[in-house]
C-alpha positions as a printed Julia matrix, in Angstrom:
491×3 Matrix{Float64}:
  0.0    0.0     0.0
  2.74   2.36    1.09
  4.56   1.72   -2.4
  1.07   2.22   -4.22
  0.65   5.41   -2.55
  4.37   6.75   -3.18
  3.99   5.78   -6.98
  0.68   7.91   -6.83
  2.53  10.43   -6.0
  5.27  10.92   -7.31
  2.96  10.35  -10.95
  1.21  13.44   -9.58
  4.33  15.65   -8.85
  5.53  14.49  -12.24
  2.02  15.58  -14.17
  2.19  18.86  -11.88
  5.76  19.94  -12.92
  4.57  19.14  -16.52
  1.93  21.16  -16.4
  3.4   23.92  -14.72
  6.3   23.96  -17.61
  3.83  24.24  -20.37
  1.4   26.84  -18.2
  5.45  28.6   -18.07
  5.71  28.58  -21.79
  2.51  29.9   -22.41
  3.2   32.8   -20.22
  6.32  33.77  -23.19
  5.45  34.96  -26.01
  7.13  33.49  -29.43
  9.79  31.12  -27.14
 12.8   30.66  -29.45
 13.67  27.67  -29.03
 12.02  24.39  -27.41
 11.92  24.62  -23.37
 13.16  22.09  -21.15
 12.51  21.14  -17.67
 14.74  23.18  -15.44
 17.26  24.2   -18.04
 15.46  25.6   -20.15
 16.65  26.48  -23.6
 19.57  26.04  -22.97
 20.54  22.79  -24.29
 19.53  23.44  -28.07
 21.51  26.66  -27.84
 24.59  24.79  -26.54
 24.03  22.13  -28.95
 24.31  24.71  -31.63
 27.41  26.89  -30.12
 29.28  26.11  -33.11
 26.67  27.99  -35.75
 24.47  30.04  -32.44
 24.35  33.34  -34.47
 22.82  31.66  -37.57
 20.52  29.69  -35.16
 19.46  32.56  -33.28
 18.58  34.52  -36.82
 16.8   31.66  -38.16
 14.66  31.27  -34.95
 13.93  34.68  -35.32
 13.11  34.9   -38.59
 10.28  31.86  -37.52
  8.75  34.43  -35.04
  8.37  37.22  -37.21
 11.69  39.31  -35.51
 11.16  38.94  -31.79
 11.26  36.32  -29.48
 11.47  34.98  -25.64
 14.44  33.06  -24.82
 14.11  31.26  -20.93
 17.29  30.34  -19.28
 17.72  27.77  -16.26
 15.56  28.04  -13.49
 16.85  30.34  -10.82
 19.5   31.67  -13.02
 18.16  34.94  -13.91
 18.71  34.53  -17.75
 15.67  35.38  -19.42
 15.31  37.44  -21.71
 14.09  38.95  -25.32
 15.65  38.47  -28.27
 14.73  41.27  -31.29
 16.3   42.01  -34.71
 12.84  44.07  -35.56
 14.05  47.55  -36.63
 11.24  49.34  -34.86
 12.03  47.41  -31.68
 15.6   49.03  -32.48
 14.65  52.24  -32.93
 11.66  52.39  -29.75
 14.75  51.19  -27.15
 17.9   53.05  -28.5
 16.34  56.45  -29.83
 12.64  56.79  -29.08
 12.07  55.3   -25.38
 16.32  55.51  -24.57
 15.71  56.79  -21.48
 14.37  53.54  -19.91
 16.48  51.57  -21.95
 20.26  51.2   -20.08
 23.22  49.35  -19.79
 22.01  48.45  -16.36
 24.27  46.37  -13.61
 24.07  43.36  -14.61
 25.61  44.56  -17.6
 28.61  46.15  -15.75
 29.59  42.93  -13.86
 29.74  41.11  -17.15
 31.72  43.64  -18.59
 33.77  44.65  -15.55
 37.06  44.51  -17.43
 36.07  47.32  -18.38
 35.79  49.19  -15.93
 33.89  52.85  -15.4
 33.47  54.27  -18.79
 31.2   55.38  -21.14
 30.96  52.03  -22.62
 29.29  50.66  -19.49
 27.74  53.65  -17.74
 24.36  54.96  -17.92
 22.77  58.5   -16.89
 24.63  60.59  -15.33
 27.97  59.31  -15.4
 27.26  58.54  -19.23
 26.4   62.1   -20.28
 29.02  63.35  -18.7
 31.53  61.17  -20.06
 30.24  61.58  -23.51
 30.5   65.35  -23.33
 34.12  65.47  -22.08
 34.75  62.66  -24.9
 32.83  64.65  -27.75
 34.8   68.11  -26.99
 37.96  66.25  -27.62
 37.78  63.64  -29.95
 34.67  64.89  -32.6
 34.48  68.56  -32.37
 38.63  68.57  -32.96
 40.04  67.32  -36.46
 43.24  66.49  -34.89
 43.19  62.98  -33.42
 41.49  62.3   -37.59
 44.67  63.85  -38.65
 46.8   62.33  -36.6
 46.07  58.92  -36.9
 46.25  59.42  -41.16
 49.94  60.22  -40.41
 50.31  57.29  -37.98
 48.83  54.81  -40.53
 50.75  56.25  -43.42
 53.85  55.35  -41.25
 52.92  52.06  -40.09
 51.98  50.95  -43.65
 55.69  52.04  -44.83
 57.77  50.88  -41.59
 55.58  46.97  -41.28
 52.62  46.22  -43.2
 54.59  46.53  -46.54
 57.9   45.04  -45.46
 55.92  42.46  -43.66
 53.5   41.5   -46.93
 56.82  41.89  -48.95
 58.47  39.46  -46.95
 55.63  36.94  -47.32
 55.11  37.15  -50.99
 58.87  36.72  -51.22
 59.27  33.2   -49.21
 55.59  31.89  -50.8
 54.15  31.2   -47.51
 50.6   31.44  -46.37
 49.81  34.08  -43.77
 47.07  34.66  -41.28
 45.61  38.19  -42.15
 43.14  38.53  -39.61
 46.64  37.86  -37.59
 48.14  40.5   -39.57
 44.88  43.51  -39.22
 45.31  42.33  -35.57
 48.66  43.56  -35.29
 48.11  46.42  -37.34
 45.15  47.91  -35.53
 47.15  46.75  -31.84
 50.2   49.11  -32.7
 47.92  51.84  -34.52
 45.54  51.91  -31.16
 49.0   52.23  -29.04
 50.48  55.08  -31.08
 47.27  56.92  -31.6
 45.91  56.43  -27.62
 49.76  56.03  -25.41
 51.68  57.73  -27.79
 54.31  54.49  -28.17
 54.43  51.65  -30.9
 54.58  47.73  -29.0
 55.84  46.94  -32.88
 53.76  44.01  -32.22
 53.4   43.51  -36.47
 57.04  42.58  -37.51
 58.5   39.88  -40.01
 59.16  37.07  -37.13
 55.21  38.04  -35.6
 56.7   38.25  -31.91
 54.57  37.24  -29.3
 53.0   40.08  -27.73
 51.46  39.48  -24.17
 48.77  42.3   -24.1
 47.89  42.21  -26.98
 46.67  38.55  -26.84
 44.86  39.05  -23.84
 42.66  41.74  -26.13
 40.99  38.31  -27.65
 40.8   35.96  -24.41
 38.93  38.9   -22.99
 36.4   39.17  -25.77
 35.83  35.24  -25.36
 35.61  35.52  -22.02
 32.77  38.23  -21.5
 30.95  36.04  -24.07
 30.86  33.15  -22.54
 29.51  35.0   -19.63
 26.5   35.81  -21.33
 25.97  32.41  -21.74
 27.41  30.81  -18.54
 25.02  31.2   -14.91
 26.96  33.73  -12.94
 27.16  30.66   -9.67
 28.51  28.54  -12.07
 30.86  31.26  -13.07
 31.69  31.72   -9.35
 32.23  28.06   -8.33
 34.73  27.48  -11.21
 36.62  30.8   -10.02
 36.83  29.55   -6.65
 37.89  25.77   -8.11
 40.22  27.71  -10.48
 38.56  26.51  -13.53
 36.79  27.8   -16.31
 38.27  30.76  -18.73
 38.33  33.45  -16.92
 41.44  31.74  -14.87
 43.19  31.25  -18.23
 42.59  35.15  -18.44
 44.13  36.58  -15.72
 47.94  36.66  -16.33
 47.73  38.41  -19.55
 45.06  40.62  -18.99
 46.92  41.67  -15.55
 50.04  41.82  -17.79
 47.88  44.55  -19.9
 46.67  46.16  -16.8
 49.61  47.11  -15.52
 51.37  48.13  -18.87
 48.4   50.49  -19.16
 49.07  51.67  -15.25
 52.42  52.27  -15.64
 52.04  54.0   -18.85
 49.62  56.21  -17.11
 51.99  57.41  -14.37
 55.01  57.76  -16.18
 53.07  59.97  -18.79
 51.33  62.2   -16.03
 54.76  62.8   -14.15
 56.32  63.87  -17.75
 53.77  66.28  -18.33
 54.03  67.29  -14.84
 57.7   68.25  -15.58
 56.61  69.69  -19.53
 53.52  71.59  -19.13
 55.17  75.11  -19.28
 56.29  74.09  -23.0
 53.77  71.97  -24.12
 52.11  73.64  -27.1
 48.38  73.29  -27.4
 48.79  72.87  -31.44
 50.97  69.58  -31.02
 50.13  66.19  -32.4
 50.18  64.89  -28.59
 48.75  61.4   -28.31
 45.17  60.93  -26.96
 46.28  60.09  -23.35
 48.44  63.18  -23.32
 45.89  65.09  -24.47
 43.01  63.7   -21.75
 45.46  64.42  -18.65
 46.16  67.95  -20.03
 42.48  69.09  -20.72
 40.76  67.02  -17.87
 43.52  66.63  -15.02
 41.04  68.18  -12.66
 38.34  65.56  -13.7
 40.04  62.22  -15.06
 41.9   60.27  -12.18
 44.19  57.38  -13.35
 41.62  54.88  -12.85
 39.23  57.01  -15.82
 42.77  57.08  -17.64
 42.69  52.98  -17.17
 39.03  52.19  -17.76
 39.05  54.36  -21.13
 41.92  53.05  -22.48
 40.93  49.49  -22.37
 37.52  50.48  -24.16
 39.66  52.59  -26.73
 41.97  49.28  -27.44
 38.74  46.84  -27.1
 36.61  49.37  -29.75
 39.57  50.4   -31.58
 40.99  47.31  -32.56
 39.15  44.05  -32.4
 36.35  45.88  -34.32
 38.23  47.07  -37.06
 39.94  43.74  -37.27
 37.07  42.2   -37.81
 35.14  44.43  -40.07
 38.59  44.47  -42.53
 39.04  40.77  -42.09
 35.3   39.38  -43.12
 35.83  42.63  -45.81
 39.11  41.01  -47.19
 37.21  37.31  -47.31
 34.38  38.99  -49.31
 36.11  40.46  -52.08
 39.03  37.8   -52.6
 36.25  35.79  -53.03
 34.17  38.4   -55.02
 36.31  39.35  -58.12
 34.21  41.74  -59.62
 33.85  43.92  -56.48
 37.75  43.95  -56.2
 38.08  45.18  -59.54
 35.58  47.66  -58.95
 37.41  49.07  -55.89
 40.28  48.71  -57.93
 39.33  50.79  -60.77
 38.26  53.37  -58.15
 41.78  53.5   -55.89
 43.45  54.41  -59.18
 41.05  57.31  -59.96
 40.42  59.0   -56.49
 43.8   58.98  -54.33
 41.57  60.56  -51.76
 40.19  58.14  -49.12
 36.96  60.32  -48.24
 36.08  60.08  -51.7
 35.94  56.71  -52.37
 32.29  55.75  -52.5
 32.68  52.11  -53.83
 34.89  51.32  -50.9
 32.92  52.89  -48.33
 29.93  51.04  -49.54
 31.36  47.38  -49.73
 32.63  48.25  -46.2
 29.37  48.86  -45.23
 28.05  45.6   -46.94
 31.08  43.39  -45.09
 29.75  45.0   -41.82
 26.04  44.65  -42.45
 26.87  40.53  -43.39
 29.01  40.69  -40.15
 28.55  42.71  -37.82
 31.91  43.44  -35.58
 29.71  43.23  -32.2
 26.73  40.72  -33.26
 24.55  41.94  -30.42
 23.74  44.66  -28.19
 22.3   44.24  -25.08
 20.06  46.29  -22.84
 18.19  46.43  -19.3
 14.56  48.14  -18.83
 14.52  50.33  -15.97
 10.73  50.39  -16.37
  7.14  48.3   -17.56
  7.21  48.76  -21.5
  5.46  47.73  -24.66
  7.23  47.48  -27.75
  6.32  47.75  -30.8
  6.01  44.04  -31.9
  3.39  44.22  -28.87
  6.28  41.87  -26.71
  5.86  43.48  -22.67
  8.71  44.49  -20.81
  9.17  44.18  -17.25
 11.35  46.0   -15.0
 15.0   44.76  -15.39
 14.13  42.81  -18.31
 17.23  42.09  -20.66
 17.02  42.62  -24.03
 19.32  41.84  -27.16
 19.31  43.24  -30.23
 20.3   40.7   -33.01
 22.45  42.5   -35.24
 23.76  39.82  -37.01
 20.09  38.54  -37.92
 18.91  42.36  -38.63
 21.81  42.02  -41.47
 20.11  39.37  -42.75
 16.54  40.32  -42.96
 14.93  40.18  -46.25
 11.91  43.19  -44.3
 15.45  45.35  -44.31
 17.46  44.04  -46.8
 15.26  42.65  -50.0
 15.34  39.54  -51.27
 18.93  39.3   -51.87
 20.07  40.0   -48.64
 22.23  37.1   -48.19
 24.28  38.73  -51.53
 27.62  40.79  -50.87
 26.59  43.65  -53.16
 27.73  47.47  -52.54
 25.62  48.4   -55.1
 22.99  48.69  -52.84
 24.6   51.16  -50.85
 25.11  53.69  -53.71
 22.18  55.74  -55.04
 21.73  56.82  -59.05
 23.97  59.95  -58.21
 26.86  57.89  -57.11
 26.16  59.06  -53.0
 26.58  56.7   -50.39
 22.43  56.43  -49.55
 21.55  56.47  -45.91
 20.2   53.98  -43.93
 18.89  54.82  -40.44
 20.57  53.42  -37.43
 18.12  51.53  -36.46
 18.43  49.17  -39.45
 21.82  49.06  -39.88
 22.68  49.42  -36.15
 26.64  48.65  -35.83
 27.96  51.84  -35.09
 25.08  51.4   -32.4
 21.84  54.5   -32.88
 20.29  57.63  -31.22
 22.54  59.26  -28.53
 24.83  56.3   -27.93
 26.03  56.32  -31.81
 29.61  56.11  -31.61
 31.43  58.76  -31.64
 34.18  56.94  -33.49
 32.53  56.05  -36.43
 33.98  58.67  -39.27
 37.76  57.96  -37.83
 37.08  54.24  -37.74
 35.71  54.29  -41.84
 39.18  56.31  -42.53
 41.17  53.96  -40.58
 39.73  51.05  -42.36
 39.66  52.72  -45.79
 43.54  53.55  -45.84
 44.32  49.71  -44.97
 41.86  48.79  -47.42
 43.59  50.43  -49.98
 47.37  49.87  -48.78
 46.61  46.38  -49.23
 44.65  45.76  -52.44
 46.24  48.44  -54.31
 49.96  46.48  -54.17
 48.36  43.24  -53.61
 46.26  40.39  -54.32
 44.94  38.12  -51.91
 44.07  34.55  -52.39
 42.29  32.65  -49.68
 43.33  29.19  -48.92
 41.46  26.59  -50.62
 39.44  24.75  -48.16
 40.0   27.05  -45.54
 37.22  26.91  -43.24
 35.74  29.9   -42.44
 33.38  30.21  -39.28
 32.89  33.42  -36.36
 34.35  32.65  -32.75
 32.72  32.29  -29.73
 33.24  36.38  -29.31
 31.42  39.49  -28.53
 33.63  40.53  -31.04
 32.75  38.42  -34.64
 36.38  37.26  -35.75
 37.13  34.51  -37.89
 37.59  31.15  -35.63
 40.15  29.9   -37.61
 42.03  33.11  -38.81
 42.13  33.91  -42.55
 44.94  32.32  -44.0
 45.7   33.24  -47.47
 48.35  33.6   -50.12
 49.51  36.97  -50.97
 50.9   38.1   -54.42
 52.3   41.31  -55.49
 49.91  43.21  -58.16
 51.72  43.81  -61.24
């Protein structure tokens, strides 16, 4: 009787919690993916890690743009998922004020520290004002990193490329933009080159903590912050394999920060306002009253992370494209050899701007409500809800993006007149929209433009046959596997 009676019910507690899990999906809206007990949907997402930004587009794309995705119980991991443009534009522009970076957000991202990257109200405006004055109102950091690139494609990149096509080797050019962007980002923000891009590729602690960082603040988005803390305190997990280079970086950065303060210290009577002073010179000159060395710290990791794993990856997925696109490259190269003049290149700019729309440097963007909300897919928002916006499925919307959408065409960027046509923010969100756009989005195109033409005007690039090609586990979108190609000198 007593075994009868336990079977009973433990069938009942079974048919409950069954019950109760579908009465919990019915309570989402559009659910992404299927919803298991406990763990929600999280194991089809991990089953799919390998291809998760294609699988999160597709499941979009079956709920019309938006839809729920429900973590493990007790973990705190729900959230929505939108690549809807008017969802876009309703959280970053037309509701922004309830729409913030939130904490949560700042303990994923503490690496970064206190910046405008992870602030909100406030402490945002006020660090976007300082930042604005300096860097987009002035024309000098533009011209000063032209002259830095101009001398870094003469003193490496060339010599380095030359030295390739001479022995016949395959090279790793998302290995090589890395580099590139590492020593331009050092020069243009410390004032001091790590030569990090030379012929024997020397091994350069810092700046290969830049991509076990980006790794690590991705996985956790996806990892439960206990789980997280037990594999800290069992010294496990990725972010132990992070520390020593990233604390490397840290202090490099630190000491970098003192020594420069102390020489200006020593300088200031002589400094001259109109020099081409470096961009951490220049913050301890005009804000010493305001910026401490932590600020100094926290901005210049958000500098490096924005400056150059995002340009690394827009150039490197732009460099797959068109070796595999001939008659785009001969269409930018038709246009290098009539208009010298970077600004001016519209065919550039616009397959650019396709490469980045295909893939997007940072895939997704994430956001906390501070308050109730409706959007406009009619999806409700709760206090604290998280939301992500998809920008790797909004590149690949056929509502946006036509029919073809899955095509690497420029054309579509250029209007009859031969202008560069404008697409709102909201669509083609990844220079991010309303008053968070970045405010290094002109010095980034010129940055990427001048390597863009360095490269393909003095050579070709071949990608490796049967290389695979496939993003990383990032919130930055690299290539998993590099790009390894062969390079050959135009003749």
């Amino acid at each position: 009787m007593f075994q009868f009676s336990s079977a009973v019910a433990a069938f009942a507690a079974l048919v409950f919690f069954l019950c109760y899990c579908q009465w919990r999906r019915r309570c989402y809206k559009d659910p992404l993916f299927t919803e298991w007990p406990v763990l929600g949907m999280t194991p089809p997402l991990v089953y799919n890690l390998w291809r998760c930004h294609d699988q999160i587009t597709e499941a979009l794309q079956r709920q019309g743009g938006t839809g729920n995705f429900i973590g493990p119980r007790f973990t705190q991991m729900d959230s929505i998922m939108t690549c809807d443009p008017m969802n876009a534009h309703h959280i970053m522009s037309k509701n922004f004020a309830n729409y913030g970076k939130g904490p949560a957000f700042r303990k994923i991202f503490d690496l970064f520290g206190d910046t405008l990257f992870t602030s909100d109200s406030d402490a945002w405006k006020r660090q976007r004002t300082f930042l604005h004055s300096l860097f987009v109102k002035s024309k000098r950091f533009e011209k000063l990193q032209e002259k830095i690139i101009l001398r870094k494609v003469d003193s490496c990149l060339v010599p380095v490329l030359d030295h390739v096509v001479r022995h016949g080797a395959d090279v790793d050019l998302q290995d090589v933009l890395s580099r590139f962007t590492f020593d331009v980002s050092c020069s243009l923000f410390l004032g001091s080159d790590p030569k990090s891009l030379a012929i024997d590729f020397p091994e350069i602690e810092c700046e290969t903590a830049f991509n076990k960082a980006e790794e690590f603040i991705f996985y956790r988005h996806i990892v439960p912050r206990r789980i997280e803390k037990l594999q800290r305190w069992l010294g496990i997990g990725l972010d132990k394999k992070i520390d020593e280079p990233f604390e490397a970086f840290d202090r490099f950065l630190r000491e970098t920060i003192a020594s420069r303060r102390a020489e200006i210290s020593q300088e200031i009577e002589t400094m001259k306002e109109n020099d081409d002073y470096d961009m951490l010179t220049t913050l301890i000159m005009k804000g010493e009253e305001h910026v401490d060395d932590k600020q100094l710290r926290d901005n210049g990791f958000t500098f490096f992370i924005a400056g150059k794993g995002t340009i690394t990856s827009a150039l490197t997925w732009f460099f797959w494209l068109v070796a595999t696109h001939p008659s785009v490259e001969a269409k930018i190269l038709h246009e290098i050899k009539e208009e010298n003049e970077v600004k001016n290149q519209v065919y550039l700019h616009a397959a650019l701007c396709e490469a980045v729309r295909l893939y997007p440097p940072i895939p997704y963007v994430r956001r906390q409500a501070f308050k109730h909300d409706m959007l406009p897919s009619g999806h409700e928002v709760a206090p604290r809800n998280v939301i992500f916006l998809c920008l790797y499925a909004m590149g690949r919307s056929e509502e946006i993006w036509g029919k073809d959408f899955l095509e690497f065409k420029p054309e579509r960027w250029i209007s009859e007149r031969g202008d560069i046509i404008h697409i709102p923010s909201y669509k083609f969100i990844s220079f991010n929209a309303g008053p968070r756009t970045c405010l290094g989005k002109d010095i980034s195109f010129i940055q990427m433009k001048m390597m863009a033409t360095a490269i393909l005007s003095n050579y070709q690039v071949h990608v490796v046959e049967d290389h695979p090609v496939s993003p990383t586990l990032s919130i930055v979108l690299l290539m998993k596997y590099g790009l390894k190609v062969r390079i050959t000198k135009r003749g």
